[in-house]
PDB file of C-alpha atoms in Angstrom:
ATOM      1  CA  UNK A   7     -74.643 -50.511 -68.363  1.00 50.00           C
ATOM      2  CA  UNK A   8     -77.875 -49.853 -66.093  1.00 57.00           C
ATOM      3  CA  UNK A   9     -77.456 -50.832 -62.451  1.00 62.00           C
ATOM      4  CA  UNK A  10     -80.219 -52.924 -61.373  1.00 70.00           C
ATOM      5  CA  UNK A  11     -81.369 -52.191 -57.407  1.00 85.00           C
ATOM      6  CA  UNK A  12     -83.807 -54.466 -56.264  1.00 93.00           C
ATOM      7  CA  UNK A  13     -84.827 -55.071 -52.407  1.00 94.00           C
ATOM      8  CA  UNK A  14     -82.999 -58.152 -50.743  1.00 94.00           C
ATOM      9  CA  UNK A  15     -85.853 -60.847 -51.155  1.00 95.00           C
ATOM     10  CA  UNK A  16     -85.510 -63.309 -48.132  1.00 95.00           C
ATOM     11  CA  UNK A  17     -85.896 -67.213 -47.689  1.00 93.00           C
ATOM     12  CA  UNK A  18     -88.476 -68.555 -49.419  1.00 92.00           C
ATOM     13  CA  UNK A  19     -89.479 -64.863 -51.201  1.00 95.00           C
ATOM     14  CA  UNK A  20     -85.924 -64.865 -53.080  1.00 94.00           C
ATOM     15  CA  UNK A  21     -87.845 -66.743 -55.952  1.00 94.00           C
ATOM     16  CA  UNK A  22     -90.231 -64.499 -56.401  1.00 94.00           C
ATOM     17  CA  UNK A  23     -92.478 -67.652 -58.488  1.00 92.00           C
ATOM     18  CA  UNK A  24     -92.541 -69.870 -55.708  1.00 91.00           C
ATOM     19  CA  UNK A  25     -94.832 -67.466 -53.995  1.00 91.00           C
ATOM     20  CA  UNK A  26     -98.098 -65.375 -54.216  1.00 90.00           C
ATOM     21  CA  UNK A  27     -98.825 -62.271 -53.790  1.00 91.00           C
ATOM     22  CA  UNK A  28    -102.173 -62.881 -52.364  1.00 88.00           C
ATOM     23  CA  UNK A  29    -102.535 -61.100 -49.029  1.00 89.00           C
ATOM     24  CA  UNK A  30    -100.526 -58.113 -50.239  1.00 94.00           C
ATOM     25  CA  UNK A  31    -101.004 -54.957 -48.597  1.00 95.00           C
ATOM     26  CA  UNK A  32    -100.325 -52.666 -50.754  1.00 96.00           C
ATOM     27  CA  UNK A  33    -102.525 -54.707 -53.443  1.00 96.00           C
ATOM     28  CA  UNK A  34    -105.638 -54.059 -50.752  1.00 96.00           C
ATOM     29  CA  UNK A  35    -104.560 -50.474 -50.089  1.00 97.00           C
ATOM     30  CA  UNK A  36    -104.604 -49.319 -53.263  1.00 97.00           C
ATOM     31  CA  UNK A  37    -108.163 -51.075 -53.273  1.00 96.00           C
ATOM     32  CA  UNK A  38    -108.981 -48.549 -50.880  1.00 96.00           C
ATOM     33  CA  UNK A  39    -107.411 -45.214 -51.715  1.00 97.00           C
ATOM     34  CA  UNK A  40    -106.136 -46.242 -54.981  1.00 96.00           C
ATOM     35  CA  UNK A  41    -107.929 -43.386 -57.359  1.00 97.00           C
ATOM     36  CA  UNK A  42    -107.335 -39.942 -57.842  1.00 97.00           C
ATOM     37  CA  UNK A  43    -110.413 -38.812 -55.919  1.00 97.00           C
ATOM     38  CA  UNK A  44    -109.600 -40.630 -52.675  1.00 98.00           C
ATOM     39  CA  UNK A  45    -106.163 -39.623 -52.354  1.00 98.00           C
ATOM     40  CA  UNK A  46    -107.178 -36.247 -53.024  1.00 98.00           C
ATOM     41  CA  UNK A  47    -110.324 -36.138 -50.260  1.00 98.00           C
ATOM     42  CA  UNK A  48    -107.345 -36.642 -48.284  1.00 98.00           C
ATOM     43  CA  UNK A  49    -104.917 -34.362 -49.340  1.00 98.00           C
ATOM     44  CA  UNK A  50    -107.853 -32.074 -48.290  1.00 98.00           C
ATOM     45  CA  UNK A  51    -108.848 -33.433 -44.648  1.00 98.00           C
ATOM     46  CA  UNK A  52    -105.145 -32.954 -44.170  1.00 98.00           C
ATOM     47  CA  UNK A  53    -105.330 -29.875 -45.296  1.00 98.00           C
ATOM     48  CA  UNK A  54    -108.166 -28.914 -43.176  1.00 98.00           C
ATOM     49  CA  UNK A  55    -111.392 -29.359 -44.831  1.00 98.00           C
ATOM     50  CA  UNK A  56    -114.547 -31.153 -43.220  1.00 98.00           C
ATOM     51  CA  UNK A  57    -117.410 -30.347 -45.383  1.00 97.00           C
ATOM     52  CA  UNK A  58    -118.747 -32.455 -47.727  1.00 97.00           C
ATOM     53  CA  UNK A  59    -119.482 -29.459 -50.283  1.00 96.00           C
ATOM     54  CA  UNK A  60    -115.463 -28.424 -49.879  1.00 97.00           C
ATOM     55  CA  UNK A  61    -114.345 -32.236 -50.746  1.00 98.00           C
ATOM     56  CA  UNK A  62    -116.624 -31.572 -53.765  1.00 98.00           C
ATOM     57  CA  UNK A  63    -115.382 -28.666 -54.537  1.00 98.00           C
ATOM     58  CA  UNK A  64    -111.676 -28.563 -53.894  1.00 98.00           C
ATOM     59  CA  UNK A  65    -111.021 -31.561 -55.287  1.00 98.00           C
ATOM     60  CA  UNK A  66    -113.003 -30.967 -58.503  1.00 97.00           C
ATOM     61  CA  UNK A  67    -115.554 -33.975 -58.556  1.00 97.00           C
ATOM     62  CA  UNK A  68    -119.693 -34.096 -58.427  1.00 97.00           C
ATOM     63  CA  UNK A  69    -121.446 -34.371 -55.688  1.00 97.00           C
ATOM     64  CA  UNK A  70    -122.033 -38.288 -56.264  1.00 97.00           C
ATOM     65  CA  UNK A  71    -118.600 -38.901 -56.768  1.00 97.00           C
ATOM     66  CA  UNK A  72    -117.823 -37.167 -53.584  1.00 98.00           C
ATOM     67  CA  UNK A  73    -120.415 -39.278 -51.316  1.00 97.00           C
ATOM     68  CA  UNK A  74    -119.076 -42.130 -53.003  1.00 97.00           C
ATOM     69  CA  UNK A  75    -115.994 -41.658 -51.941  1.00 98.00           C
ATOM     70  CA  UNK A  76    -116.439 -40.136 -48.663  1.00 98.00           C
ATOM     71  CA  UNK A  77    -119.034 -42.987 -47.654  1.00 98.00           C
ATOM     72  CA  UNK A  78    -116.170 -45.787 -49.194  1.00 98.00           C
ATOM     73  CA  UNK A  79    -113.708 -43.645 -46.977  1.00 98.00           C
ATOM     74  CA  UNK A  80    -115.300 -43.531 -43.638  1.00 98.00           C
ATOM     75  CA  UNK A  81    -116.729 -47.533 -43.852  1.00 98.00           C
ATOM     76  CA  UNK A  82    -112.653 -48.134 -44.196  1.00 98.00           C
ATOM     77  CA  UNK A  83    -112.612 -46.271 -40.828  1.00 98.00           C
ATOM     78  CA  UNK A  84    -110.099 -43.334 -42.081  1.00 98.00           C
ATOM     79  CA  UNK A  85    -112.555 -40.835 -41.925  1.00 98.00           C
ATOM     80  CA  UNK A  86    -115.400 -40.486 -39.273  1.00 98.00           C
ATOM     81  CA  UNK A  87    -118.721 -38.028 -39.988  1.00 97.00           C
ATOM     82  CA  UNK A  88    -119.953 -35.676 -37.277  1.00 96.00           C
ATOM     83  CA  UNK A  89    -123.135 -34.009 -36.712  1.00 95.00           C
ATOM     84  CA  UNK A  90    -122.685 -30.107 -36.403  1.00 92.00           C
ATOM     85  CA  UNK A  91    -125.399 -27.334 -37.159  1.00 91.00           C
ATOM     86  CA  UNK A  92    -125.028 -24.174 -38.062  1.00 90.00           C
ATOM     87  CA  UNK A  93    -127.828 -22.006 -36.249  1.00 92.00           C
ATOM     88  CA  UNK A  94    -131.205 -22.101 -38.098  1.00 92.00           C
ATOM     89  CA  UNK A  95    -130.166 -25.067 -40.363  1.00 92.00           C
ATOM     90  CA  UNK A  96    -130.670 -28.442 -39.925  1.00 93.00           C
ATOM     91  CA  UNK A  97    -128.085 -31.256 -38.827  1.00 94.00           C
ATOM     92  CA  UNK A  98    -125.645 -31.929 -41.464  1.00 93.00           C
ATOM     93  CA  UNK A  99    -121.993 -33.858 -40.925  1.00 95.00           C
ATOM     94  CA  UNK A 100    -118.446 -33.063 -41.211  1.00 97.00           C
ATOM     95  CA  UNK A 101    -115.581 -35.456 -42.130  1.00 98.00           C
ATOM     96  CA  UNK A 102    -112.422 -35.380 -39.871  1.00 98.00           C
ATOM     97  CA  UNK A 103    -109.572 -37.888 -39.655  1.00 98.00           C
ATOM     98  CA  UNK A 104    -109.373 -40.828 -37.398  1.00 98.00           C
ATOM     99  CA  UNK A 105    -106.332 -42.397 -36.378  1.00 98.00           C
ATOM    100  CA  UNK A 106    -106.217 -44.338 -39.886  1.00 98.00           C
ATOM    101  CA  UNK A 107    -106.478 -41.571 -42.080  1.00 98.00           C
ATOM    102  CA  UNK A 108    -103.801 -39.667 -40.376  1.00 98.00           C
ATOM    103  CA  UNK A 109    -101.821 -42.773 -40.004  1.00 98.00           C
ATOM    104  CA  UNK A 110    -101.673 -42.664 -44.180  1.00 98.00           C
ATOM    105  CA  UNK A 111     -99.879 -39.125 -44.434  1.00 98.00           C
ATOM    106  CA  UNK A 112     -96.563 -40.117 -44.788  1.00 98.00           C
ATOM    107  CA  UNK A 113     -97.505 -42.462 -47.739  1.00 97.00           C
ATOM    108  CA  UNK A 114    -100.039 -39.401 -48.976  1.00 98.00           C
ATOM    109  CA  UNK A 115     -96.694 -36.672 -48.517  1.00 98.00           C
ATOM    110  CA  UNK A 116     -94.078 -39.557 -50.289  1.00 98.00           C
ATOM    111  CA  UNK A 117     -96.473 -39.082 -53.328  1.00 97.00           C
ATOM    112  CA  UNK A 118     -96.515 -35.454 -52.996  1.00 98.00           C
ATOM    113  CA  UNK A 119     -92.859 -35.322 -53.238  1.00 98.00           C
ATOM    114  CA  UNK A 120     -92.119 -37.819 -55.754  1.00 98.00           C
ATOM    115  CA  UNK A 121     -94.393 -35.691 -58.169  1.00 98.00           C
ATOM    116  CA  UNK A 122     -92.442 -32.642 -56.987  1.00 98.00           C
ATOM    117  CA  UNK A 123     -89.674 -34.063 -58.322  1.00 97.00           C
ATOM    118  CA  UNK A 124     -90.348 -35.684 -61.018  1.00 98.00           C
ATOM    119  CA  UNK A 125     -93.730 -33.976 -62.309  1.00 98.00           C
ATOM    120  CA  UNK A 126     -93.366 -30.429 -61.698  1.00 97.00           C
ATOM    121  CA  UNK A 127     -91.828 -28.132 -64.640  1.00 97.00           C
ATOM    122  CA  UNK A 128     -89.988 -26.044 -62.288  1.00 96.00           C
ATOM    123  CA  UNK A 129     -89.812 -25.567 -58.056  1.00 97.00           C
ATOM    124  CA  UNK A 130     -92.819 -27.156 -56.377  1.00 97.00           C
ATOM    125  CA  UNK A 131     -96.256 -25.413 -55.487  1.00 97.00           C
ATOM    126  CA  UNK A 132     -95.777 -25.926 -52.245  1.00 97.00           C
ATOM    127  CA  UNK A 133     -93.288 -26.607 -49.346  1.00 97.00           C
ATOM    128  CA  UNK A 134     -93.209 -28.695 -46.391  1.00 97.00           C
ATOM    129  CA  UNK A 135     -91.870 -27.865 -43.286  1.00 98.00           C
ATOM    130  CA  UNK A 136     -91.866 -27.847 -39.516  1.00 97.00           C
ATOM    131  CA  UNK A 137     -94.611 -25.254 -38.254  1.00 97.00           C
ATOM    132  CA  UNK A 138     -92.962 -24.457 -35.382  1.00 98.00           C
ATOM    133  CA  UNK A 139     -89.015 -24.237 -36.890  1.00 98.00           C
ATOM    134  CA  UNK A 140     -90.045 -23.735 -40.633  1.00 98.00           C
ATOM    135  CA  UNK A 141     -87.209 -26.595 -41.045  1.00 98.00           C
ATOM    136  CA  UNK A 142     -87.788 -28.342 -44.375  1.00 97.00           C
ATOM    137  CA  UNK A 143     -89.450 -31.546 -43.962  1.00 97.00           C
ATOM    138  CA  UNK A 144     -88.975 -35.017 -46.069  1.00 96.00           C
ATOM    139  CA  UNK A 145     -90.290 -38.693 -46.005  1.00 97.00           C
ATOM    140  CA  UNK A 146     -87.854 -40.726 -46.005  1.00 96.00           C
ATOM    141  CA  UNK A 147     -87.287 -45.126 -45.068  1.00 97.00           C
ATOM    142  CA  UNK A 148     -85.346 -45.125 -42.099  1.00 96.00           C
ATOM    143  CA  UNK A 149     -84.354 -48.081 -39.956  1.00 97.00           C
ATOM    144  CA  UNK A 150     -85.796 -48.127 -36.017  1.00 97.00           C
ATOM    145  CA  UNK A 151     -81.830 -46.932 -35.612  1.00 97.00           C
ATOM    146  CA  UNK A 152     -82.668 -43.915 -37.581  1.00 97.00           C
ATOM    147  CA  UNK A 153     -80.065 -45.160 -40.703  1.00 97.00           C
ATOM    148  CA  UNK A 154     -81.457 -43.842 -43.554  1.00 97.00           C
ATOM    149  CA  UNK A 155     -82.224 -47.105 -45.966  1.00 96.00           C
ATOM    150  CA  UNK A 156     -82.044 -47.287 -49.641  1.00 95.00           C
ATOM    151  CA  UNK A 157     -83.628 -50.179 -52.540  1.00 95.00           C
ATOM    152  CA  UNK A 158     -80.992 -52.571 -52.016  1.00 94.00           C
ATOM    153  CA  UNK A 159     -80.559 -52.243 -48.356  1.00 95.00           C
ATOM    154  CA  UNK A 160     -84.408 -52.948 -47.782  1.00 96.00           C
ATOM    155  CA  UNK A 161     -84.852 -57.076 -47.000  1.00 96.00           C
ATOM    156  CA  UNK A 162     -88.016 -58.019 -47.545  1.00 96.00           C
ATOM    157  CA  UNK A 163     -88.737 -61.026 -45.325  1.00 94.00           C
ATOM    158  CA  UNK A 164     -92.537 -63.318 -44.441  1.00 93.00           C
ATOM    159  CA  UNK A 165     -93.390 -62.246 -40.957  1.00 93.00           C
ATOM    160  CA  UNK A 166     -93.660 -65.450 -38.766  1.00 92.00           C
ATOM    161  CA  UNK A 167     -96.420 -63.756 -36.526  1.00 93.00           C
ATOM    162  CA  UNK A 168     -98.565 -63.670 -39.905  1.00 90.00           C
ATOM    163  CA  UNK A 169     -97.450 -67.618 -41.073  1.00 88.00           C
ATOM    164  CA  UNK A 170     -98.671 -68.253 -36.890  1.00 90.00           C
ATOM    165  CA  UNK A 171    -101.443 -66.172 -37.533  1.00 89.00           C
ATOM    166  CA  UNK A 172    -102.879 -68.264 -40.484  1.00 84.00           C
ATOM    167  CA  UNK A 173    -102.488 -71.557 -39.319  1.00 86.00           C
ATOM    168  CA  UNK A 174    -104.036 -70.774 -36.737  1.00 87.00           C
ATOM    169  CA  UNK A 175    -107.176 -70.105 -39.152  1.00 77.00           C
TER     170      UNK A 175
END
């Protein structure tokens, strides 16, 4: 017999058919970064890639696809264009992570960790470690008290601040 584990849907959310997911933050995030090339461009930004040619080459996409994704991520505020100029050449732009882009790091690392666990045929190709100590790094769901939270311990409730804001509109 299979054990079904799910988040604890609280209050009006308990009846899944009684509410809509129109304002789902997951859907909004996927609209922005839900393509392979968008996530891989972010991966490269985390690894230190800054220049257009580097993104296109390391992600393995055409210059047109790289330009479209970099424009989308820049317009959304995850990357920022900064001018640079090599001696004797015209001014060009590099792409650097903004605070918004850096805040997405745990989600990207969680995808990597999941891929390492379920999609690699053997040991993963890379290890995440604390640079100063070499201690392994993992992405986990934890409460503000530091307790690790499993799926069946996760409560989902309506955010009263969200409701108040919607009422004011």
